[in-house]
XYZ file of C-alpha atoms in Angstrom:
785
model
C -9.843 -8.175 -16.702
C -9.604 -10.724 -19.387
C -11.055 -14.266 -20.592
C -10.208 -15.625 -17.216
C -12.630 -13.180 -15.615
C -15.418 -14.466 -17.901
C -14.395 -18.081 -16.673
C -14.923 -16.940 -13.170
C -18.495 -15.510 -13.966
C -19.278 -18.677 -15.922
C -18.205 -20.616 -12.797
C -20.771 -18.663 -10.643
C -23.251 -19.363 -13.421
C -22.678 -23.190 -13.304
C -22.677 -23.105 -9.515
C -26.031 -21.383 -9.380
C -27.574 -23.741 -12.115
C -26.436 -26.783 -10.249
C -27.250 -25.846 -6.599
C -29.844 -23.095 -6.826
C -27.647 -20.848 -4.838
C -24.971 -18.304 -5.591
C -21.460 -19.419 -4.284
C -20.760 -15.969 -2.648
C -23.602 -14.085 -0.744
C -23.647 -11.221 1.893
C -25.876 -8.777 3.457
C -24.400 -6.118 1.282
C -22.395 -5.583 -1.853
C -19.408 -5.161 -0.016
C -19.726 -8.233 2.206
C -20.537 -10.229 -0.902
C -17.336 -8.717 -2.553
C -15.413 -9.702 0.468
C -16.399 -13.423 0.269
C -15.565 -13.379 -3.571
C -12.089 -12.121 -2.609
C -11.260 -14.212 0.601
C -13.690 -16.931 1.321
C -13.588 -20.428 -0.581
C -17.049 -21.204 -2.067
C -18.730 -24.264 -0.383
C -18.608 -27.401 -2.291
C -21.354 -27.739 -4.797
C -21.940 -31.372 -3.816
C -22.827 -30.506 -0.364
C -25.654 -28.346 -1.781
C -26.727 -30.998 -4.454
C -25.530 -34.618 -4.116
C -26.573 -35.267 -7.777
C -23.786 -33.319 -9.039
C -21.119 -35.360 -10.615
C -17.532 -35.060 -9.163
C -16.118 -34.114 -12.579
C -18.593 -31.126 -12.878
C -17.608 -30.233 -9.297
C -14.139 -30.120 -10.468
C -14.815 -27.959 -13.287
C -16.850 -25.446 -11.244
C -13.979 -25.452 -8.692
C -11.350 -24.687 -11.401
C -13.592 -21.835 -12.816
C -13.875 -20.392 -9.391
C -10.373 -20.267 -8.312
C -9.428 -17.069 -6.667
C -6.135 -16.686 -8.608
C -6.660 -15.974 -12.307
C -3.672 -18.458 -13.194
C -5.286 -21.264 -11.362
C -8.589 -21.064 -13.551
C -8.823 -22.352 -17.067
C -6.732 -20.076 -19.125
C -8.930 -20.312 -22.192
C -12.374 -21.038 -22.600
C -11.649 -23.533 -25.293
C -10.209 -25.745 -22.542
C -13.282 -25.394 -20.505
C -15.473 -26.499 -23.408
C -13.314 -29.381 -24.006
C -13.706 -30.604 -20.379
C -17.516 -30.043 -20.661
C -18.003 -32.004 -23.829
C -15.808 -34.828 -22.476
C -18.077 -34.905 -19.486
C -21.243 -34.769 -21.481
C -19.926 -37.802 -23.724
C -19.331 -39.809 -20.435
C -22.881 -38.850 -19.227
C -24.359 -40.001 -22.569
C -22.557 -43.124 -22.516
C -23.725 -43.874 -18.949
C -19.971 -43.718 -17.619
C -19.285 -40.425 -15.722
C -15.709 -41.477 -14.479
C -16.888 -40.673 -11.027
C -14.798 -43.234 -9.233
C -14.868 -43.507 -5.602
C -11.468 -42.444 -4.095
C -12.083 -45.123 -1.221
C -13.157 -48.095 -3.117
C -12.031 -47.397 -6.701
C -15.501 -48.547 -7.967
C -18.333 -46.664 -9.426
C -21.832 -46.836 -8.025
C -24.671 -47.618 -10.921
C -27.034 -45.589 -8.795
C -24.612 -42.620 -8.831
C -24.200 -42.965 -12.635
C -28.021 -43.075 -13.071
C -28.392 -39.939 -10.850
C -25.656 -38.100 -12.630
C -27.320 -38.728 -16.055
C -30.744 -37.560 -14.840
C -29.144 -34.283 -13.452
C -27.538 -33.600 -16.859
C -30.969 -34.170 -18.867
C -32.511 -31.810 -16.523
C -30.021 -29.116 -17.217
C -29.253 -29.609 -21.000
C -31.268 -26.526 -22.054
C -29.636 -24.306 -19.469
C -26.139 -25.449 -20.421
C -27.017 -24.537 -24.050
C -27.767 -20.930 -22.897
C -24.457 -20.550 -21.113
C -22.795 -18.201 -23.598
C -25.718 -15.891 -23.606
C -25.712 -16.059 -19.775
C -22.082 -15.086 -19.520
C -22.597 -11.900 -21.625
C -25.746 -10.927 -19.522
C -23.774 -11.578 -16.435
C -20.674 -9.549 -17.649
C -23.058 -6.717 -18.499
C -24.596 -6.743 -15.075
C -21.239 -6.707 -13.206
C -20.414 -3.682 -15.351
C -23.306 -1.801 -13.827
C -22.984 -3.431 -10.444
C -19.410 -1.989 -10.145
C -20.160 1.413 -11.282
C -19.620 3.730 -7.990
C -21.607 6.654 -9.262
C -24.752 4.545 -9.708
C -24.918 2.025 -6.816
C -27.420 -0.804 -7.377
C -29.975 -1.229 -4.738
C -29.340 -3.549 -1.916
C -31.742 -5.545 -0.044
C -32.605 -3.564 3.177
C -32.100 -5.321 6.450
C -34.656 -4.902 9.368
C -32.528 -2.511 11.253
C -29.911 -1.255 8.757
C -29.057 2.232 9.826
C -27.891 5.186 7.901
C -26.523 8.080 9.715
C -26.591 11.652 8.233
C -24.835 14.832 9.402
C -26.214 17.148 11.956
C -26.986 20.717 10.812
C -25.419 23.408 13.000
C -28.048 26.033 13.641
C -26.179 27.639 16.666
C -24.714 30.394 14.480
C -21.292 29.446 15.996
C -18.728 28.467 13.486
C -16.601 27.122 16.288
C -19.284 24.342 16.582
C -19.198 23.424 12.733
C -16.987 20.327 13.602
C -20.001 18.830 15.294
C -21.744 18.571 11.844
C -19.553 15.652 10.939
C -18.291 14.942 14.668
C -21.674 14.179 16.055
C -22.201 11.421 13.408
C -18.898 9.920 14.004
C -19.538 9.667 17.759
C -22.702 8.019 17.204
C -21.207 5.676 14.553
C -18.541 4.774 17.033
C -20.914 4.269 19.897
C -23.327 2.117 17.843
C -20.738 0.106 15.942
C -19.505 -1.535 19.040
C -22.784 -3.503 19.085
C -22.165 -5.165 15.692
C -25.750 -6.381 15.465
C -26.759 -4.025 12.588
C -24.971 -2.814 9.557
C -24.540 1.077 9.737
C -24.142 3.270 6.719
C -22.038 6.309 7.370
C -22.757 9.755 6.217
C -19.869 9.661 4.048
C -21.031 6.594 2.103
C -24.355 8.516 1.560
C -22.604 11.543 0.301
C -20.465 9.431 -2.008
C -23.597 8.118 -3.627
C -24.677 11.561 -4.735
C -23.438 13.022 -7.956
C -20.426 15.326 -7.426
C -22.443 18.427 -8.541
C -24.984 17.782 -5.999
C -22.894 17.192 -3.006
C -23.225 20.788 -1.731
C -26.908 21.217 -2.602
C -28.439 17.859 -1.667
C -31.870 17.615 -0.366
C -33.004 15.252 2.649
C -34.781 13.300 -0.137
C -31.652 12.787 -2.049
C -29.985 11.356 1.239
C -33.011 9.091 1.816
C -32.759 7.800 -1.802
C -29.095 6.996 -1.397
C -29.544 5.395 1.899
C -32.035 3.157 0.393
C -29.856 2.158 -2.453
C -27.234 1.188 0.251
C -29.523 -1.093 2.038
C -30.563 1.023 4.831
C -34.068 0.694 6.256
C -33.809 3.328 9.088
C -32.349 6.975 8.761
C -31.035 9.043 11.689
C -30.672 12.904 11.068
C -30.844 15.871 13.107
C -29.642 19.344 14.023
C -28.095 21.192 16.989
C -28.845 24.547 18.682
C -27.460 26.853 21.353
C -29.467 27.579 24.481
C -27.320 29.998 26.442
C -24.254 27.929 27.335
C -25.855 24.582 26.694
C -26.331 22.565 23.529
C -29.621 21.048 22.396
C -29.488 18.241 19.871
C -32.638 17.369 18.033
C -32.684 13.854 16.429
C -35.259 11.670 14.554
C -35.097 8.157 13.320
C -37.234 7.480 10.464
C -38.349 4.255 8.501
C -37.145 4.876 5.070
C -39.860 2.717 3.326
C -42.806 4.554 4.835
C -41.353 7.923 6.031
C -42.768 7.084 9.555
C -40.959 8.621 12.504
C -39.850 5.845 14.660
C -38.093 8.022 17.361
C -37.862 11.807 17.862
C -35.675 13.027 20.674
C -34.363 16.314 22.066
C -31.447 16.305 24.484
C -29.917 19.454 26.273
C -26.780 19.647 28.115
C -23.206 20.837 28.419
C -21.333 17.985 27.284
C -21.664 16.690 23.699
C -20.583 13.174 24.845
C -23.354 12.863 27.399
C -25.860 13.877 25.000
C -24.735 11.554 22.193
C -24.548 8.746 24.758
C -28.011 9.333 25.802
C -29.204 9.394 22.069
C -27.339 6.125 21.487
C -29.128 4.422 24.251
C -32.378 5.579 23.006
C -31.588 4.610 19.467
C -30.515 1.133 20.578
C -33.720 0.851 22.475
C -35.857 1.715 19.461
C -33.957 -1.037 17.488
C -34.012 -3.511 20.199
C -30.097 -3.545 20.475
C -28.386 -4.427 23.613
C -25.854 -2.274 25.569
C -23.504 0.049 23.725
C -20.125 1.574 24.805
C -20.096 5.062 25.341
C -17.472 7.303 23.506
C -16.674 8.903 26.930
C -15.210 5.642 27.866
C -12.136 6.309 25.798
C -11.910 10.001 25.636
C -12.844 12.436 28.460
C -13.248 15.776 26.844
C -15.206 16.985 23.759
C -12.512 19.429 22.901
C -10.062 16.545 22.802
C -12.149 14.680 20.471
C -12.756 17.784 18.416
C -8.886 18.162 17.780
C -8.579 14.515 17.106
C -11.389 14.630 14.555
C -9.906 17.687 12.878
C -6.484 15.919 12.813
C -8.124 12.962 11.138
C -9.278 15.151 8.193
C -5.619 16.276 7.769
C -4.255 12.886 8.482
C -6.177 11.192 5.433
C -5.100 14.113 3.280
C -1.358 13.104 3.990
C -0.876 16.491 5.670
C 0.974 14.732 8.595
C 2.777 17.672 10.177
C -0.561 19.457 10.560
C -2.327 16.405 11.658
C 0.257 15.740 14.306
C -0.390 19.229 15.676
C -4.060 18.506 16.098
C -3.426 15.253 17.758
C -1.005 16.868 20.100
C -3.553 19.592 21.030
C -5.906 16.527 21.763
C -3.334 14.964 23.957
C -2.674 18.371 25.769
C -6.337 18.116 26.969
C -6.599 14.439 27.673
C -3.240 12.545 27.883
C -4.959 9.089 28.305
C -6.680 9.371 24.830
C -5.108 6.470 23.055
C -6.174 7.281 19.523
C -4.039 10.349 18.963
C -1.049 8.404 19.955
C -1.785 5.796 17.479
C -2.281 8.165 14.656
C 0.994 10.185 15.556
C 2.796 6.849 15.455
C 1.311 6.210 11.887
C 2.188 9.621 10.797
C 5.830 9.018 11.934
C 5.895 5.532 10.343
C 4.803 7.039 7.069
C 7.471 9.594 7.295
C 10.034 7.050 7.926
C 10.742 7.757 11.492
C 10.684 4.417 13.113
C 11.827 5.296 16.568
C 9.174 7.902 17.045
C 6.501 5.622 15.633
C 7.400 2.926 18.272
C 7.492 5.343 20.901
C 3.851 6.527 20.105
C 2.488 3.040 19.540
C 3.731 2.010 23.015
C 2.041 5.094 24.602
C -1.215 4.281 22.685
C -1.021 0.634 24.148
C -0.673 1.886 27.753
C -4.393 3.094 27.340
C -5.632 0.474 24.935
C -8.135 -0.980 27.457
C -10.048 2.217 27.044
C -10.471 1.752 23.268
C -13.377 0.142 21.354
C -12.749 -3.391 19.972
C -11.912 -2.221 16.321
C -9.636 0.544 17.369
C -7.840 -1.745 19.861
C -7.390 -4.408 16.968
C -6.101 -1.786 14.723
C -3.588 -0.526 17.105
C -2.346 -4.190 17.637
C -1.847 -4.715 13.995
C -0.307 -1.203 13.236
C 2.069 -1.666 16.206
C 3.120 -5.115 14.639
C 3.483 -3.484 11.257
C 5.513 -0.450 12.104
C 6.581 -1.010 15.836
C 7.941 -4.564 16.322
C 8.050 -4.887 12.399
C 6.510 -8.362 12.699
C 4.560 -8.455 9.254
C 3.542 -12.121 9.691
C 1.440 -11.497 12.900
C 0.360 -8.061 11.468
C -1.000 -9.662 8.182
C -2.754 -12.398 10.262
C -4.454 -9.754 12.424
C -5.383 -7.589 9.363
C -7.217 -10.843 7.982
C -9.077 -11.391 11.062
C -9.938 -7.635 11.292
C -11.173 -7.720 7.601
C -13.467 -10.770 8.394
C -15.028 -8.798 11.275
C -15.240 -5.449 9.570
C -15.652 -6.286 5.790
C -16.950 -2.827 5.006
C -14.240 -0.821 6.666
C -12.325 1.202 4.008
C -9.049 1.678 6.304
C -8.767 -2.066 7.117
C -9.314 -3.170 3.552
C -7.021 -0.523 2.151
C -4.253 -1.553 4.471
C -5.016 -5.241 3.700
C -4.691 -4.562 -0.117
C -1.126 -2.929 0.426
C -0.379 -6.152 2.627
C -1.539 -8.563 -0.244
C 0.447 -6.598 -2.914
C 3.623 -6.518 -0.852
C 3.770 -9.955 0.848
C 1.709 -12.224 -1.378
C 2.723 -10.208 -4.552
C -0.747 -10.532 -5.857
C -1.444 -7.305 -7.470
C -4.757 -8.565 -9.028
C -6.308 -9.287 -5.767
C -4.788 -5.909 -4.196
C -6.490 -3.967 -6.942
C -9.794 -5.903 -6.362
C -9.777 -4.895 -2.788
C -9.125 -1.257 -3.515
C -12.000 -1.489 -6.209
C -14.154 -2.849 -3.370
C -13.209 0.024 -1.152
C -13.883 2.623 -3.802
C -17.150 1.028 -4.787
C -18.198 1.744 -1.231
C -16.198 5.035 -0.659
C -15.684 6.524 -4.067
C -14.045 9.643 -2.681
C -11.871 8.141 0.150
C -8.568 9.883 -0.114
C -6.654 7.069 1.697
C -7.818 4.528 -0.909
C -7.367 6.658 -3.992
C -3.920 7.510 -2.871
C -2.899 3.852 -2.424
C -4.597 2.906 -5.761
C -2.386 5.401 -7.463
C 0.564 4.194 -5.448
C 0.018 0.669 -6.746
C -0.382 1.755 -10.312
C 2.965 3.828 -10.022
C 4.704 0.767 -8.421
C 3.600 -1.507 -11.334
C 4.731 1.093 -13.997
C 1.396 2.467 -15.143
C 2.371 6.223 -14.446
C -0.410 7.680 -16.712
C -3.158 5.877 -14.753
C -1.749 6.994 -11.503
C -1.641 10.534 -12.677
C -5.438 10.282 -13.520
C -6.290 8.951 -10.045
C -4.157 11.635 -8.139
C -5.954 14.225 -10.304
C -9.198 12.817 -9.185
C -7.805 12.914 -5.553
C -6.895 16.558 -6.055
C -10.329 17.345 -7.024
C -11.672 15.797 -3.847
C -9.137 17.614 -1.602
C -8.048 20.584 -3.573
C -6.251 22.387 -0.709
C -4.297 19.427 0.517
C -0.576 19.098 -0.361
C -0.443 15.271 -0.622
C -2.025 14.854 -4.160
C -0.073 17.859 -5.530
C 3.117 16.621 -4.164
C 2.448 13.178 -5.866
C 1.708 14.721 -9.084
C 5.176 16.409 -9.012
C 6.675 12.953 -8.452
C 4.651 11.523 -11.268
C 5.386 14.287 -13.623
C 9.161 13.770 -12.899
C 8.707 9.940 -13.750
C 7.042 10.874 -16.915
C 9.781 13.341 -18.117
C 7.618 16.285 -17.588
C 10.367 18.025 -15.492
C 9.711 21.572 -16.197
C 6.007 21.148 -15.164
C 7.148 19.298 -12.121
C 9.637 21.993 -11.044
C 6.963 24.786 -11.689
C 4.453 22.894 -9.498
C 7.061 22.129 -6.823
C 7.983 25.732 -6.599
C 4.456 26.799 -6.194
C 3.840 24.238 -3.520
C 6.933 25.607 -1.660
C 5.387 29.110 -1.608
C 1.988 27.712 -0.491
C 3.492 25.212 2.114
C 6.772 27.022 3.258
C 6.957 24.965 6.458
C 6.627 21.543 4.686
C 9.781 19.828 3.706
C 8.061 17.593 0.874
C 8.281 20.278 -1.855
C 11.991 20.794 -1.111
C 12.742 17.026 -1.220
C 11.311 17.013 -4.790
C 13.132 20.224 -5.809
C 16.414 18.805 -4.723
C 15.864 15.648 -6.862
C 14.751 17.627 -9.960
C 17.505 20.004 -9.690
C 19.868 17.069 -9.750
C 18.179 15.645 -12.778
C 18.734 19.157 -14.345
C 22.324 19.066 -13.317
C 21.694 22.436 -11.516
C 23.733 21.487 -8.420
C 23.841 25.174 -7.147
C 19.962 25.160 -7.034
C 20.148 21.794 -5.238
C 22.375 23.314 -2.561
C 20.139 26.246 -2.005
C 17.203 23.944 -1.531
C 19.190 21.890 0.968
C 19.912 25.028 2.942
C 16.276 25.958 2.940
C 15.594 22.496 4.175
C 17.987 23.086 7.026
C 16.410 26.302 7.916
C 12.886 24.756 8.268
C 13.743 22.687 11.324
C 17.278 23.560 12.481
C 16.751 21.453 15.709
C 15.192 18.384 14.250
C 17.688 15.665 14.069
C 15.559 13.667 11.447
C 15.603 16.874 9.333
C 19.334 17.413 9.675
C 20.000 13.889 8.799
C 18.253 14.329 5.473
C 20.171 17.511 4.809
C 23.490 15.809 5.415
C 22.290 12.896 3.184
C 21.619 15.277 0.307
C 24.889 17.221 0.884
C 26.876 13.935 0.775
C 25.285 12.810 -2.409
C 25.793 16.237 -4.142
C 29.600 16.222 -3.077
C 29.918 12.853 -4.754
C 28.450 14.282 -7.987
C 31.096 17.100 -7.765
C 34.030 14.693 -7.268
C 34.421 15.968 -3.617
C 34.747 12.448 -2.193
C 36.312 13.313 1.187
C 33.579 15.958 1.629
C 31.112 13.394 0.852
C 32.463 11.171 3.705
C 32.432 13.861 6.090
C 28.842 14.491 5.330
C 28.084 10.861 5.563
C 29.455 10.722 9.063
C 27.321 14.155 9.845
C 24.217 12.244 8.695
C 25.233 9.338 10.871
C 25.609 11.414 14.008
C 22.120 13.029 13.311
C 20.571 9.464 13.012
C 22.110 8.616 16.261
C 20.556 11.681 17.841
C 17.095 10.445 16.840
C 17.590 7.265 18.861
C 16.340 5.445 15.802
C 18.490 2.105 15.523
C 17.040 1.319 12.232
C 17.925 4.624 10.802
C 21.393 4.462 12.373
C 21.828 0.995 10.811
C 21.152 2.348 7.389
C 23.423 5.203 7.888
C 26.204 2.864 8.954
C 25.411 0.783 5.846
C 25.810 3.933 3.617
C 29.173 4.667 5.312
C 30.284 0.950 4.604
C 29.110 1.392 0.992
C 31.007 4.643 0.487
C 34.204 3.149 1.956
C 33.832 0.189 -0.414
C 33.188 2.577 -3.525
C 36.274 4.420 -2.524
C 38.304 1.307 -2.236
C 38.923 1.137 1.566
C 37.705 -2.567 2.210
C 38.770 -2.849 5.847
C 36.719 0.217 6.865
C 33.838 -0.918 4.732
C 33.801 -4.093 6.601
C 33.874 -2.723 9.978
C 31.012 -0.373 9.314
C 28.961 -3.178 7.599
C 29.224 -5.190 10.728
C 28.124 -2.378 12.929
C 25.260 -1.925 10.602
C 24.408 -5.540 10.859
C 24.300 -5.399 14.707
C 21.665 -2.664 14.767
C 19.666 -3.658 11.622
C 15.948 -4.787 12.109
C 15.505 -8.574 11.766
C 14.086 -8.110 8.128
C 17.198 -6.186 7.083
C 19.988 -8.310 8.490
C 19.941 -10.880 5.651
C 20.940 -7.996 3.127
C 23.716 -6.715 5.612
C 25.321 -10.202 5.829
C 25.430 -10.531 2.014
C 26.960 -6.938 1.832
C 29.696 -7.928 4.248
C 30.724 -10.924 2.154
C 30.646 -8.887 -1.090
C 33.112 -6.544 0.682
C 35.606 -9.226 1.892
C 35.024 -13.057 0.977
C 37.723 -14.160 3.520
C 35.046 -13.741 6.205
C 32.462 -16.176 4.699
C 33.045 -18.867 7.202
C 32.384 -16.415 10.085
C 29.375 -14.913 8.348
C 27.731 -18.116 7.279
C 26.134 -18.813 10.669
C 25.120 -15.116 10.974
C 23.458 -15.574 7.561
C 21.436 -18.597 8.688
C 20.213 -16.912 11.781
C 19.459 -13.767 9.806
C 17.478 -15.988 7.339
C 15.461 -17.660 10.197
C 14.700 -14.309 11.718
C 13.545 -12.987 8.323
C 11.046 -15.818 8.031
C 9.867 -15.444 11.500
C 8.773 -11.739 10.694
C 7.150 -12.128 7.321
C 4.301 -14.208 5.725
C 5.106 -17.640 4.318
C 4.317 -16.156 0.815
C 7.382 -14.091 1.046
C 9.747 -16.786 1.958
C 10.563 -17.622 -1.693
C 12.475 -14.539 -2.100
C 14.429 -15.153 1.142
C 15.346 -18.477 -0.284
C 16.781 -17.092 -3.311
C 19.212 -14.833 -1.074
C 21.046 -17.893 0.136
C 22.478 -18.758 -3.272
C 23.462 -15.079 -3.653
C 25.279 -15.330 -0.260
C 27.178 -18.435 -1.665
C 27.944 -16.944 -5.005
C 29.482 -13.892 -3.227
C 31.455 -15.919 -0.788
C 33.057 -17.814 -3.920
C 33.248 -14.506 -5.961
C 31.445 -16.557 -8.596
C 30.131 -13.812 -10.921
C 28.276 -16.326 -13.117
C 26.273 -17.532 -10.180
C 25.775 -14.029 -8.990
C 24.281 -13.072 -12.404
C 21.928 -16.074 -12.401
C 20.649 -15.227 -8.722
C 19.863 -11.685 -9.887
C 17.853 -12.890 -12.739
C 16.058 -15.201 -10.544
C 15.306 -12.508 -8.134
C 14.140 -10.213 -10.911
C 12.026 -12.863 -12.235
C 10.609 -13.543 -8.680
C 9.606 -10.059 -7.952
C 9.352 -8.261 -11.355
C 11.623 -5.400 -12.787
C 9.800 -2.449 -11.177
C 9.757 -3.999 -7.618
C 13.579 -4.847 -7.786
C 15.250 -2.053 -9.670
C 18.283 -2.427 -7.325
C 18.693 -5.976 -8.465
C 18.475 -5.009 -12.168
C 21.097 -2.527 -11.556
C 23.416 -5.073 -9.845
C 22.766 -7.329 -12.727
C 23.765 -4.943 -15.296
C 26.938 -4.163 -13.437
C 28.151 -7.909 -13.087
C 27.044 -8.617 -16.836
C 29.481 -5.712 -17.958
C 32.117 -6.946 -15.547
C 31.874 -10.517 -16.819
C 31.995 -9.498 -20.332
C 28.394 -9.826 -21.368
C 28.503 -6.341 -22.961
C 25.417 -6.064 -25.047
C 22.984 -7.262 -22.352
C 24.996 -5.436 -19.557
C 24.831 -1.991 -21.562
C 21.157 -2.462 -22.205
C 20.329 -3.186 -18.685
C 22.219 -0.340 -17.419
C 21.039 2.356 -19.852
C 17.754 2.568 -18.264
C 19.365 4.200 -15.141
C 20.867 6.940 -17.254
C 17.534 8.456 -18.669
C 13.818 8.114 -18.520
C 11.582 7.001 -15.683
C 14.328 5.156 -13.685
C 17.201 7.547 -14.240
C 19.265 7.661 -11.006
C 19.838 10.681 -9.055
C 22.908 8.896 -7.048
C 26.100 10.869 -7.393
C 27.967 7.624 -7.424
C 25.830 5.240 -9.509
C 25.200 7.815 -12.422
C 28.922 8.411 -13.245
C 29.771 4.666 -12.488
C 27.030 3.366 -14.811
C 28.315 5.840 -17.486
C 31.877 4.372 -16.940
C 30.500 0.760 -17.336
C 28.365 1.600 -20.397
C 31.445 3.184 -21.822
C 33.367 -0.076 -21.367
C 30.508 -2.066 -22.908
C 30.195 0.419 -25.912
C 33.885 0.187 -26.583
C 33.950 -3.494 -26.460
C 31.064 -3.666 -28.911
C 32.801 -1.245 -31.288
C 30.532 1.611 -30.596
C 33.540 4.058 -30.222
C 31.753 7.368 -30.522
C 29.109 6.309 -27.768
C 31.964 5.261 -25.655
C 33.789 8.583 -25.976
C 30.573 10.356 -24.981
C 30.131 8.032 -21.853
C 33.732 8.715 -20.686
C 33.435 12.454 -21.391
C 30.310 12.695 -19.417
C 31.535 10.714 -16.594
C 34.969 12.674 -16.300
C 33.006 15.872 -16.664
C 31.429 15.306 -13.290
C 34.635 13.934 -11.872
C 37.078 16.333 -13.651
C 39.064 17.324 -10.403
C 38.375 14.565 -7.887
C 39.636 14.686 -4.342
C 40.579 10.996 -4.662
C 41.887 9.413 -7.944
C 39.580 6.476 -8.071
C 40.705 3.519 -10.257
C 37.605 4.001 -12.355
C 38.600 7.567 -13.117
C 42.271 6.614 -14.136
C 40.814 3.827 -16.427
C 38.355 6.041 -17.965
C 40.972 8.717 -18.767
C 43.197 5.987 -20.376
C 40.341 4.654 -22.436
C 39.191 8.046 -23.590
C 42.704 8.965 -24.525
C 43.134 5.842 -26.574
C 39.706 6.152 -28.330
C 40.415 9.927 -29.246
C 44.027 9.465 -30.379
């Protein structure tokens, strides 16, 4: 938010003054917000032909989506408006026809009349901008939603109160509204306000003590004109559901129904039909069309509560219970696929997405479209198609929190537009202020862009929303680590380990934190605990060997590290996950290169390339050439094909990064360090430092090796302490070595001595005498003699 935000607001004001209409409108706050974010405004001259072309250009420039495309300073805007005013006063607007190159006298006259009519309004513009900004400030406060014009049939759905005395049926309090929402939303003729949106409008302190009147008030502010509520009872073995549909404005009961039966689905479908008839809607799809058993839906419903809390293992347990009851229920398959994708288990994700697709014809339209987009994202890894499908989904479901949150992440990653990504998440949280997924992603974006304090604030807020969930507490551990609050991070991770003894997440953090504290014995203990958690899980064992290999490097046990590397590779193969196998092969190649065995390094790099996902092959070819430039002629056609494959799988906005990789390939092929440095600088400028720390590290390495000691040292030191301190057993000592060389060349002898001593402290008795170790010893002896 800066002066360019005011320029946008001023553009809205000008558009309204000139056309009598707002440039972005919708049935609700969220749909209007969606148009602001995504939809170009209609040309002002289509609304009012008297508008001069130059004024249209000014309005268009104010209303550009990207802040950098607007006026950067209001003074420039004032200059353009004054110039236009002088043209009008002189009778010449400069509105030259593109086709004839001549100005119509009638057009000039009409433009002058237009400006005379609006002179007073233009003079009030500064005040109007202030008022508009103040209005937006109130409009965006999630805790006090402004009222929306109610539509004729806009429907709010409240929870159903459990009056059975049976706690096993508590899930129906939220499950029944969800089933009704699923049934009615297929019609798409009316906006539906969910129970969660209503509860999010209530003050936090009232959420457990709210009254029916509180909910009616909240539903009214959200634009609802009808409110559905009810309760359910037990009659022997049967269930009775009482439901009523009331008119919010008058309090009049439009529909009152009692349905009795054994199957909640049949009862809800019956209610849905009656509600649709009351609102003059057409046919609706029954939830029983995509799940055959209420118990299966119950387990899925409970699983989703855990899923949005990032408790993936527990959620998967519930989804599997649902599938044990109904093996044709597509939604649990899809969510298990997502849980595996979020945990980096690509092959498992693909398998479950394929299982979901076998039964997708039974899914409602929204869920089927989501499955299609998610399968492209995490299954076929076709980000371009996935992005296109998510755009389409967002147009069809502008108020859907899940869709808009995922779309925001896509915008940040592929369009590299964090401003728009944050705006989408703001829109979600304006609608669903306590939606865990959106808050989690919001914090993740702040973290990715280096604002760790703000990320902590958001995760602490999320922790208040879901206090018993592991996800937020685990994220706080990571953020405390980032901020250097490592003792707090360790204490919190140890508490989480006691509270969640079967979850690997706390152990991952404790291993990393132990390395930062240089307590390698503790790190080994935690790895052994990780191994015992799931001793037969290939993914888990691969992680264990990964950590053991890294710890062996820290301790100079280079041969042991290679053995552990190969053990991790075997476990990766056992998963059947070709992407994971490719990454482990690449790591073996990297270690062989570091240990100065280039022939073996190249062989494994080639194997890694053959199994890599299309979007990863470009990196693999560049790695191969960095190992052995003699293969450049052979590798060049491989690189070209990999580049084409990469572009085929990512949105066009991402191509510029791929285009910068080509000069890197050529620079490596020629072993041209100067060119390599320039390419890394360009990549960092393109993506930003925080999004390309690997490139920053490689830039620093090459700067020192090329003799640019001051810049190289300053670049590399960020990886030795602070927020970006590396836990790699190879890179930390190697960066110490290079920093020592730089300090020695710059005359900082004491700093160089400290660098070399610390490096050799880790590698004091190495299994392999690396050339860097030999050189560090010689330099240290010379500096201390």
